[in-house]
Amino acid sequence: MANNGENPSPDVGGKTVKLKADDGEIFEVEEAVAMELQTVKSFFDDDGVSYDTVVPLLNVSSTALAKVIQYCRRAVELRAKSGDDEGANEKAREEREGLEAELVREESDEGIKELILAANYLNIKDMLSFLCRAVGDRIKNKSVEYVRRFFVLENDFSPEEEERTRNEVAWAFEGVDAD
Amino acid sequence: MSNRLPRDLWTEILVSLPVKSLLRFQCVCKSWKSLISTPTFISMHTQHSESTGNYAHILCWQLRFKDRATPYRLLHIDRSFNEFQELEYPCQMRRHGVIHDCKGLILFTTVIRDGQDDNRFDLLTLWNPAIRMSMTLPRPRIDVPKGKHCIHGFGFDHTSNDYKVLRMVQDSYRLFPVLQVEIYRLHTGAWETFPGADDFLYRIAPTWQAFVNGASHWFGYLKRKHMLSDVSSKPVVVLFDMCDEQLRVMKLPDNFKGWVKNLLGVSGGLLSLMEYNDRRQDVNLSCSIWLMKEYGVAESWTKQFTIDLKGWRFGEIFCFRNNEKILAWNRENGRESVLYDPKTHRFINIGGGLGIKAKDYLLSKSTLVESLVLLDKENSKQMCQTCLRKCQLCDSNKEKKMKICTRERRLSKAQENS
């Protein structure tokens, strides 16, 4: 059983799955948590793949994978808590929102992009959804230049074209955060 | 080395942004400008805007007779009714008649006299206040000569994701008025007349529509072929379905008396009816709200509650709100507006807080969604703040009134003068 500082041993009592990050680090996770990652789920849905097989996740760094696993673990726990009781559902929803906020709060722009790419590759719908919303919140009051840097996009407008577009919606440039 | 997010994630990120950000981000690069102004993205963004309700506001119109130059003022009030923000409106829409709104777009109608004869037609303008763009519709095909009037409908067809404007021109005084109908679809940008509407059996009451379930609704009366005809004058609901573009009729509750000053509206997504009850000395003492619980089923009309207007000397209550509060007009306090909450049966005076003075006639509508609609239209124009003020002064020149002011015109004028 692989054991390292970033991935404390899960409770024994259920099946586990091994996931390998791009640097070779192996994470052992409970089956229920691993199945949150649709990519992993599809991997095992194929006939003849044994649950002992290590899943190679070549496009995900170990830092990102650790955070993804931590998030999915909490998400699975919270989902188990909610049921028919509206009060419990509401509480679970609030906790999940708190969890999401915590995940992105300290992240740099590069960090959040890395998480999105991981969530995208691993096909975790809910996580990808809230990460996209978080990025949206982060950039909504930013300047055009900031957004270009964030998305690594070249300005392919001619100076005249850009000037024309800016003039058409000049009011939209008011109140923008300083870079 | 910076991470680069793939193209297929751009839409998911951008769809949740407010319109102001999206307008600005058109300048990021050509692919973004192209993406943001595609009809598919605009449609997705509007849907998202509606479902999250983050940017939805309740919009009120005001008519001020005192200030002739600015007959209408739009207020944008947030859900708590604590804040309001004045919105500018396109300068060419100063002298307009009726206003409708639907899913982020507002329709203004202005009656234009056509030359020397008594012919008239309406100039219609669509306005998206969120992106401050407006577009004038082409001239309608059916004119409104003397003796006729025009009833407008405005709605959204979710099957084709299209906004549609309806014009129904009807004889004002005839016993058996002829009806002419035409429709404008935003996707095609053209008017189309409907043949065969002239034998429609009902006269449509010239009131505001109630748009719900993809259809516009009005009161209607069976037309009589001659004075002594024993045809009942019981009102019905006449509706125009924006999706299949058909005129239909629905029954009203059996005990419902008449349509004068009664209202059709929308409450909580249901077709609703406001009926006045006791009336003493020109003052309504109570009114009842009916809801059509099951759309299309006449038996499902249910009297939801009755409002006791005791002592308040209410004038007309004229609209429903999506969040179940009803805006009304209190004669006592110099026509200040009040809100009635049917859950608590309490009246909340909001006139003072909104700066609405006496003689202001408040027209309230439902939630206005932020959308990018009209961004992709070639002939839609941005409003120009400077021209707005200038045009209020150039009242005499009719041609100037109808011209759409653009920023280029202002800039070129500035260059001329310098």
XYZ file of C-alpha atoms in Angstrom:
597
model
C 0.000 0.000 0.000
C 1.642 3.217 -1.095
C 1.798 5.763 1.628
C 3.125 9.287 1.468
C 2.755 12.566 3.300
C 0.147 13.992 0.952
C -2.107 11.004 0.939
C -2.867 9.611 4.383
C -4.055 6.030 4.350
C -7.750 5.775 3.896
C -9.805 3.726 6.309
C -9.625 0.106 5.550
C -12.989 -1.443 4.994
C -13.708 -0.787 1.360
C -12.154 -1.436 -1.958
C -9.494 0.978 -3.011
C -8.139 2.042 -6.320
C -4.635 3.187 -7.194
C -4.132 6.339 -9.235
C -0.785 7.379 -10.667
C 0.012 11.057 -11.283
C 2.300 12.368 -14.036
C 5.393 12.203 -11.854
C 4.747 8.576 -10.939
C 3.371 9.258 -7.472
C 0.674 6.794 -6.534
C -2.489 7.715 -4.648
C -4.690 5.069 -3.087
C -8.310 6.127 -2.840
C -11.583 4.567 -1.784
C -13.544 3.188 -4.700
C -16.495 5.516 -4.170
C -14.203 8.522 -4.348
C -12.327 7.232 -7.382
C -15.568 6.747 -9.257
C -16.267 10.487 -8.980
C -13.577 10.803 -11.607
C -15.469 9.740 -14.723
C -12.250 9.046 -16.557
C -11.325 6.522 -13.890
C -14.809 5.060 -13.942
C -14.629 4.565 -17.710
C -11.226 2.957 -17.283
C -12.726 0.244 -15.117
C -15.962 -0.066 -17.054
C -14.018 -1.661 -19.845
C -14.250 -5.420 -19.730
C -11.522 -7.329 -18.128
C -9.865 -4.531 -16.253
C -9.154 -5.580 -12.748
C -9.560 -3.187 -9.859
C -5.983 -3.834 -8.879
C -4.728 -2.113 -11.988
C -3.017 1.198 -11.379
C -4.745 3.938 -13.356
C -2.220 6.102 -15.206
C -3.253 9.767 -15.142
C -0.496 11.165 -17.302
C -1.916 14.663 -17.615
C -2.405 15.370 -13.947
C 0.255 16.613 -11.589
C 0.479 15.131 -8.110
C -0.353 18.456 -6.456
C -3.522 18.798 -8.498
C -4.468 15.166 -8.006
C -4.060 15.449 -4.263
C -6.436 18.403 -4.155
C -8.909 16.703 -6.467
C -8.976 13.624 -4.279
C -9.416 15.696 -1.145
C -12.320 17.571 -2.726
C -14.009 14.427 -4.036
C -13.681 12.709 -0.702
C -15.495 15.569 1.043
C -18.074 15.769 -1.745
C -18.929 12.090 -1.379
C -19.282 12.491 2.391
C -21.581 15.491 1.981
C -23.727 13.732 -0.573
C -24.222 10.862 1.847
C -25.443 13.324 4.459
C -28.200 14.867 2.358
C -31.457 13.024 1.901
C -35.143 13.847 2.066
C -34.816 16.357 4.824
C -34.801 19.835 3.346
C -32.924 21.219 6.303
C -30.163 18.668 5.959
C -29.974 19.300 2.223
C -29.637 22.999 2.758
C -26.878 22.466 5.299
C -25.054 20.057 2.985
C -25.334 22.569 0.161
C -23.850 25.309 2.298
C -21.020 23.059 3.384
C -20.291 22.133 -0.194
C -20.192 25.780 -1.182
C -17.803 26.406 1.713
C -15.623 23.553 0.515
C -15.563 24.951 -3.023
C -14.696 28.423 -1.808
C -11.903 27.030 0.352
C -10.441 25.127 -2.547
C -10.068 28.197 -4.733
C -9.466 30.859 -2.124
C -5.722 30.492 -1.791
C -5.068 29.419 -5.324
C -3.033 31.502 -7.692
C -4.197 31.935 -11.268
C -1.828 29.185 -12.386
C -3.025 26.925 -9.599
C -6.661 27.356 -10.481
C -5.942 26.692 -14.142
C -4.105 23.522 -13.211
C -7.143 22.383 -11.220
C -9.496 23.100 -14.090
C -7.313 21.171 -16.496
C -7.217 18.274 -14.050
C -10.970 18.332 -13.478
C -11.496 18.523 -17.233
C -9.177 15.615 -17.981
C -10.569 13.522 -15.140
C -14.113 14.453 -16.189
C -15.480 15.539 -12.822
C -18.564 17.520 -13.797
C -19.446 19.260 -10.549
C -15.892 20.251 -9.792
C -15.317 21.567 -13.303
C -18.556 23.489 -13.121
C -17.740 25.337 -9.932
C -14.132 25.928 -10.984
C -15.345 27.601 -14.178
C -17.683 29.762 -12.141
C -14.805 30.635 -9.809
C -12.655 31.690 -12.746
C -15.572 33.735 -14.052
C -15.820 35.518 -10.720
C -12.119 36.106 -10.704
C -11.939 37.694 -14.142
C -15.249 39.506 -14.436
C -13.929 42.881 -13.328
C -10.517 42.511 -14.850
C -9.032 44.318 -17.788
C -8.701 42.921 -21.268
C -4.921 42.629 -20.843
C -5.292 40.596 -17.660
C -7.653 38.212 -19.412
C -5.258 37.842 -22.326
C -2.469 36.847 -19.936
C -4.718 34.470 -18.029
C -5.920 32.645 -21.114
C -2.581 33.012 -22.950
C -4.185 34.705 -25.925
C -2.609 36.923 -28.537
C -4.254 40.172 -29.487
C -4.895 39.601 -33.164
C -6.868 42.792 -33.765
C -5.410 45.610 -35.769
C -5.151 48.843 -33.743
C -8.071 50.317 -35.707
C -10.267 47.284 -35.158
C -9.565 47.243 -31.451
C -10.189 50.977 -31.154
C -13.529 50.624 -32.927
C -14.720 47.811 -30.682
C -13.600 49.670 -27.565
C -15.435 52.820 -28.628
C -18.630 50.945 -29.336
C -18.829 49.791 -25.741
C -16.749 52.412 -23.952
C -18.993 52.294 -20.875
C -18.072 48.644 -20.347
C -14.502 49.712 -19.616
C -15.483 51.821 -16.638
C -14.890 50.519 -13.147
C -12.417 47.851 -14.179
C -9.917 46.613 -11.575
C -6.408 47.894 -11.985
C -4.014 45.212 -13.134
C 5.274 28.251 -18.625
C 1.701 29.274 -18.270
C -1.165 26.810 -18.445
C -3.510 27.329 -21.318
C -7.176 26.496 -20.938
C -8.637 24.743 -23.977
C -11.185 26.377 -26.242
C -14.034 24.148 -25.183
C -13.842 25.525 -21.656
C -14.102 29.144 -22.775
C -17.854 28.904 -23.240
C -18.395 27.368 -19.842
C -16.445 30.147 -18.181
C -17.883 33.008 -20.210
C -21.508 31.947 -19.952
C -21.672 32.913 -16.292
C -20.223 36.412 -16.736
C -22.250 39.625 -16.554
C -22.910 41.355 -19.877
C -20.672 44.306 -19.086
C -17.655 41.985 -18.775
C -18.566 40.140 -21.952
C -18.887 43.339 -23.951
C -15.429 44.362 -22.792
C -13.914 40.921 -23.448
C -14.894 41.146 -27.094
C -11.603 43.054 -27.323
C -9.501 40.150 -26.062
C -9.066 38.580 -29.479
C -10.974 37.834 -32.659
C -12.127 34.359 -31.603
C -13.590 35.729 -28.397
C -15.393 38.526 -30.200
C -16.768 35.984 -32.594
C -17.757 33.563 -29.809
C -19.508 36.168 -27.677
C -21.645 37.434 -30.526
C -22.849 34.105 -31.900
C -26.587 33.462 -31.518
C -25.861 30.126 -29.799
C -23.728 31.714 -27.125
C -26.174 34.584 -26.661
C -28.972 32.100 -26.217
C -26.984 29.985 -23.720
C -26.012 33.069 -21.778
C -29.613 34.286 -21.558
C -30.749 30.867 -20.354
C -28.029 30.834 -17.726
C -28.884 34.371 -16.677
C -32.501 33.417 -16.247
C -31.884 30.235 -14.324
C -29.356 31.626 -11.884
C -31.307 34.836 -11.444
C -28.117 36.529 -10.334
C -28.655 39.499 -12.493
C -32.398 39.564 -12.728
C -34.007 42.804 -11.700
C -37.501 44.093 -11.501
C -38.038 46.955 -13.833
C -40.451 49.837 -13.466
C -41.416 52.439 -15.945
C -42.486 55.878 -15.009
C -44.495 58.376 -16.911
C -44.084 61.961 -15.835
C -46.429 64.446 -17.382
C -44.707 67.430 -15.864
C -41.456 66.997 -17.657
C -42.480 66.890 -21.288
C -38.989 66.376 -22.586
C -38.521 63.103 -20.743
C -41.890 61.459 -20.609
C -40.540 58.131 -19.493
C -38.030 57.190 -16.875
C -36.951 53.669 -16.289
C -36.095 52.519 -12.838
C -34.348 49.326 -12.041
C -35.233 48.027 -8.644
C -33.646 45.017 -7.078
C -35.591 42.322 -5.345
C -35.526 43.910 -1.961
C -36.980 47.173 -3.281
C -34.335 49.044 -1.398
C -32.258 50.246 -4.286
C -33.003 51.715 -7.605
C -30.898 52.838 -10.486
C -31.971 55.057 -13.310
C -31.442 53.608 -16.743
C -30.910 55.619 -19.836
C -33.045 54.862 -22.819
C -32.390 55.397 -26.511
C -33.050 58.984 -27.454
C -35.220 58.107 -30.422
C -37.783 56.549 -28.136
C -38.966 59.614 -26.334
C -42.498 59.851 -27.642
C -43.566 56.318 -27.301
C -46.852 54.759 -26.416
C -46.920 51.248 -25.151
C -44.093 49.298 -23.582
C -43.674 45.573 -23.345
C -40.825 43.496 -22.046
C -39.776 39.920 -22.418
C -36.618 38.060 -21.449
C -34.181 40.914 -21.411
C -35.662 42.914 -24.275
C -37.999 45.858 -24.134
C -40.314 46.815 -26.971
C -41.272 50.452 -27.433
C -44.010 51.536 -29.786
C -44.423 55.049 -31.136
C -47.297 56.078 -33.334
C -46.189 58.020 -36.389
C -48.572 60.060 -38.482
C -48.163 59.266 -42.114
C -48.362 62.415 -44.176
C -51.511 64.454 -44.614
C -54.152 61.775 -44.426
C -55.324 60.201 -41.215
C -53.130 57.237 -41.627
C -50.807 56.119 -38.912
C -48.318 53.352 -38.353
C -46.188 52.402 -35.404
C -42.485 52.699 -35.179
C -41.285 49.843 -33.061
C -37.968 49.688 -31.299
C -36.393 46.843 -29.429
C -34.105 47.791 -26.609
C -31.726 45.766 -24.504
C -30.942 47.923 -21.473
C -28.229 45.590 -20.201
C -26.009 46.173 -23.231
C -27.491 49.597 -24.062
C -28.275 48.660 -27.618
C -31.421 49.289 -29.538
C -32.776 48.354 -32.907
C -35.628 49.825 -34.889
C -37.867 47.356 -36.622
C -38.761 47.764 -40.288
C -42.019 49.539 -40.987
C -44.974 47.200 -40.407
C -47.107 46.170 -43.365
C -50.477 46.930 -41.860
C -51.219 50.609 -41.322
C -53.604 51.961 -38.721
C -56.021 54.352 -40.421
C -58.533 56.420 -38.512
C -61.167 54.222 -36.922
C -58.776 51.442 -36.180
C -56.344 50.738 -33.394
C -53.400 48.420 -32.933
C -52.821 45.926 -30.143
C -49.292 44.676 -29.612
C -47.962 41.407 -28.341
C -44.358 40.619 -27.518
C -42.992 37.268 -26.532
C -40.400 34.549 -26.815
C -40.719 31.311 -28.741
C -38.654 28.723 -26.870
C -39.002 26.167 -29.658
C -37.070 28.333 -32.084
C -35.282 30.543 -29.480
C -36.723 33.602 -31.155
C -38.309 36.852 -30.011
C -41.538 37.750 -31.781
C -43.589 40.907 -32.041
C -47.267 40.740 -32.844
C -49.477 43.473 -34.274
C -53.219 43.099 -34.369
C -55.070 45.921 -36.066
C -58.762 46.038 -35.263
C -61.754 48.259 -36.035
C -62.470 50.465 -33.060
C -66.186 51.064 -33.472
C -67.713 48.402 -35.632
C -69.948 45.763 -34.153
C -68.119 43.071 -36.034
C -64.585 44.453 -36.188
C -62.223 43.103 -38.782
C -58.919 41.827 -37.465
C -55.638 42.011 -39.321
C -52.596 40.271 -37.874
C -48.908 40.360 -38.639
C -45.841 39.050 -36.859
C -42.190 40.054 -36.725
C -39.545 37.468 -35.966
C -36.156 38.655 -34.753
C -34.344 35.834 -36.560
C -35.701 36.780 -39.962
C -35.888 40.518 -39.299
C -39.099 40.804 -41.301
C -42.851 41.179 -40.892
C -45.243 38.526 -42.108
C -48.997 39.004 -42.357
C -51.442 36.295 -41.423
C -54.221 35.683 -43.873
C -57.573 34.598 -42.558
C -57.534 36.461 -39.272
C -60.422 38.625 -40.438
C -63.005 36.007 -39.589
C -61.752 35.599 -36.049
C -64.875 35.585 -33.896
C -63.654 37.630 -30.968
C -62.988 41.294 -30.448
C -59.747 41.719 -28.505
C -59.650 44.223 -25.667
C -56.956 46.841 -26.216
C -55.089 46.226 -22.972
C -51.656 45.013 -21.987
C -50.859 41.433 -22.715
C -50.080 38.845 -20.095
C -47.251 36.694 -21.433
C -47.035 33.226 -19.934
C -46.561 29.684 -21.240
C -45.184 30.970 -24.506
C -48.345 32.908 -25.346
C -49.696 36.458 -25.083
C -53.103 36.804 -23.476
C -55.839 39.460 -23.575
C -59.509 39.700 -22.742
C -61.844 39.107 -25.640
C -65.544 39.346 -26.474
C -67.585 37.474 -28.984
C -68.288 39.710 -31.953
C -71.891 40.353 -32.750
C -73.163 40.229 -36.296
C -75.956 42.666 -35.577
C -77.373 44.686 -32.687
C -80.120 42.254 -31.772
C -77.946 39.201 -31.810
C -78.380 37.195 -28.659
C -74.778 36.236 -28.501
C -73.534 36.382 -24.930
C -71.144 39.141 -24.018
C -69.234 37.037 -21.546
C -65.540 37.759 -21.796
C -62.988 35.111 -22.657
C -59.233 34.946 -22.816
C -57.862 35.386 -26.311
C -54.334 34.155 -26.709
C -51.680 34.142 -29.393
C -49.278 31.228 -29.079
C -45.816 32.467 -30.051
C -44.607 28.938 -30.759
C -47.174 27.681 -33.236
C -48.402 31.202 -34.093
C -52.093 30.477 -33.611
C -54.917 32.509 -32.136
C -56.928 30.628 -29.540
C -59.559 31.183 -26.887
C -59.809 30.075 -23.256
C -62.644 30.391 -20.773
C -62.611 32.625 -17.749
C -64.068 31.569 -14.396
C -67.843 31.168 -14.468
C -68.597 33.850 -11.904
C -66.361 36.413 -13.481
C -68.327 39.504 -14.400
C -66.570 41.774 -16.831
C -63.293 43.117 -17.974
C -63.520 46.819 -17.266
C -60.539 47.703 -15.103
C -59.978 44.067 -14.355
C -56.618 42.705 -15.297
C -54.955 39.694 -16.772
C -51.511 39.123 -15.439
C -48.898 36.577 -14.565
C -48.235 35.470 -11.039
C -45.735 32.771 -10.104
C -45.668 31.503 -13.677
C -49.448 31.133 -13.850
C -52.017 33.115 -15.769
C -53.805 35.276 -13.236
C -56.848 37.465 -13.088
C -57.535 40.440 -10.881
C -61.208 41.104 -10.355
C -62.660 44.077 -8.550
C -65.529 43.367 -6.211
C -67.329 46.008 -4.175
C -67.337 49.452 -5.468
C -68.667 52.476 -3.567
C -68.358 56.037 -4.693
C -65.878 55.303 -7.394
C -63.562 53.488 -5.042
C -62.906 49.786 -5.150
C -63.292 48.186 -1.762
C -61.840 44.814 -2.485
C -60.421 42.748 -5.269
C -59.846 39.061 -5.816
C -56.971 37.286 -7.445
C -57.672 34.185 -9.487
C -55.030 31.796 -10.753
C -55.365 29.348 -13.620
C -53.711 26.459 -11.829
C -53.697 24.190 -14.846
C -53.034 26.060 -18.042
C -55.808 25.626 -20.580
C -58.197 23.992 -18.156
C -61.098 26.357 -17.435
C -62.160 24.452 -14.336
C -58.765 25.081 -12.779
C -59.411 28.804 -12.273
C -59.085 29.187 -8.525
C -59.828 32.246 -6.456
C -56.568 32.518 -4.596
C -57.258 35.363 -2.203
C -59.136 38.600 -1.763
C -57.469 41.860 -0.912
C -59.354 44.092 1.438
C -58.673 47.627 0.359
C -60.342 49.121 3.422
C -59.663 52.725 4.183
C -56.893 53.100 1.718
C -58.923 54.518 -1.113
C -57.016 52.648 -3.690
C -56.866 53.511 -7.272
C -56.102 50.862 -9.775
C -53.859 47.992 -8.961
C -52.285 47.325 -12.196
C -49.742 44.603 -12.276
C -48.561 41.422 -10.757
C -45.006 40.700 -9.872
C -43.120 37.484 -10.198
C -42.322 37.342 -6.549
C -45.980 37.524 -5.617
C -46.084 41.118 -4.482
C -48.525 43.440 -6.159
C -47.775 47.028 -7.001
C -50.599 49.423 -6.436
C -51.484 53.047 -6.450
C -52.576 54.755 -3.301
C -54.811 57.738 -3.954
C -54.645 58.875 -0.387
C -50.977 59.714 -0.319
C -50.905 61.664 -3.527
C -50.750 58.614 -5.709
C -47.756 57.039 -4.098
C -47.037 53.505 -5.005
C -47.464 50.713 -2.538
C -46.687 47.058 -2.491
C -49.074 44.462 -1.272
C -47.711 41.195 0.017
C -50.412 38.531 -0.217
C -48.583 36.283 2.205
C -48.546 38.753 5.040
C -51.559 40.808 3.865
C -49.551 43.925 4.478
C -49.059 47.022 2.433
C -45.597 48.475 2.131
C -45.240 52.064 1.082
C -42.382 52.341 -1.374
C -43.170 55.591 -3.108
C -40.966 57.785 -0.966
C -37.903 55.609 -1.193
C -37.929 55.498 -4.970
C -38.220 59.186 -5.481
C -41.536 58.722 -7.211
C -43.533 61.878 -6.890
C -47.230 62.556 -7.170
C -48.752 62.271 -10.611
C -46.173 59.715 -11.601
C -47.941 56.824 -13.125
C -46.101 53.685 -12.293
C -46.139 50.842 -14.706
C -44.587 47.756 -13.317
C -43.420 44.729 -15.151
C -41.804 41.471 -14.276
C -38.242 40.394 -13.835
C -35.883 41.617 -16.477
C -33.073 39.262 -17.345
C -29.597 40.410 -18.392
C -28.852 39.233 -21.871
C -26.728 39.939 -24.917
C -29.620 39.830 -27.373
C -29.251 42.376 -30.187
C -25.456 42.290 -29.949
C -25.263 40.269 -33.134
C -27.723 42.388 -35.087
C -26.198 44.512 -37.812
C -28.565 47.403 -37.460
C -28.562 47.641 -33.710
C -26.917 50.707 -32.307
C -25.306 51.771 -29.089
C -26.927 54.652 -27.314
C -24.918 57.756 -26.908
C -25.228 59.703 -23.686
C -24.413 63.067 -25.203
C -26.894 62.723 -28.029
C -29.541 61.704 -25.531
C -29.436 65.120 -24.005
C -29.094 66.912 -27.288
C -32.072 65.219 -28.843
C -34.360 66.179 -26.045
C -33.905 69.739 -27.220
C -34.310 69.186 -30.946
C -38.008 68.536 -30.751
C -39.045 70.561 -33.732
C -37.290 68.615 -36.404
C -39.182 65.411 -36.985
C -36.474 63.890 -39.095
C -33.903 64.288 -36.353
C -36.277 62.601 -33.925
C -36.339 59.478 -35.973
C -32.662 59.246 -36.688
C -30.706 56.877 -34.573
C -27.840 58.604 -32.869
C -24.532 56.833 -32.994
C -21.265 57.551 -31.402
C -19.686 58.135 -34.805
C -22.120 60.893 -35.544
C -21.235 62.626 -32.314
C -17.539 62.217 -32.915
C -17.754 63.478 -36.458
C -19.787 66.468 -35.292
C -17.136 67.184 -32.712
C -14.536 67.052 -35.437
C -16.562 69.397 -37.623
C -16.869 71.924 -34.884
C -13.217 71.829 -33.913
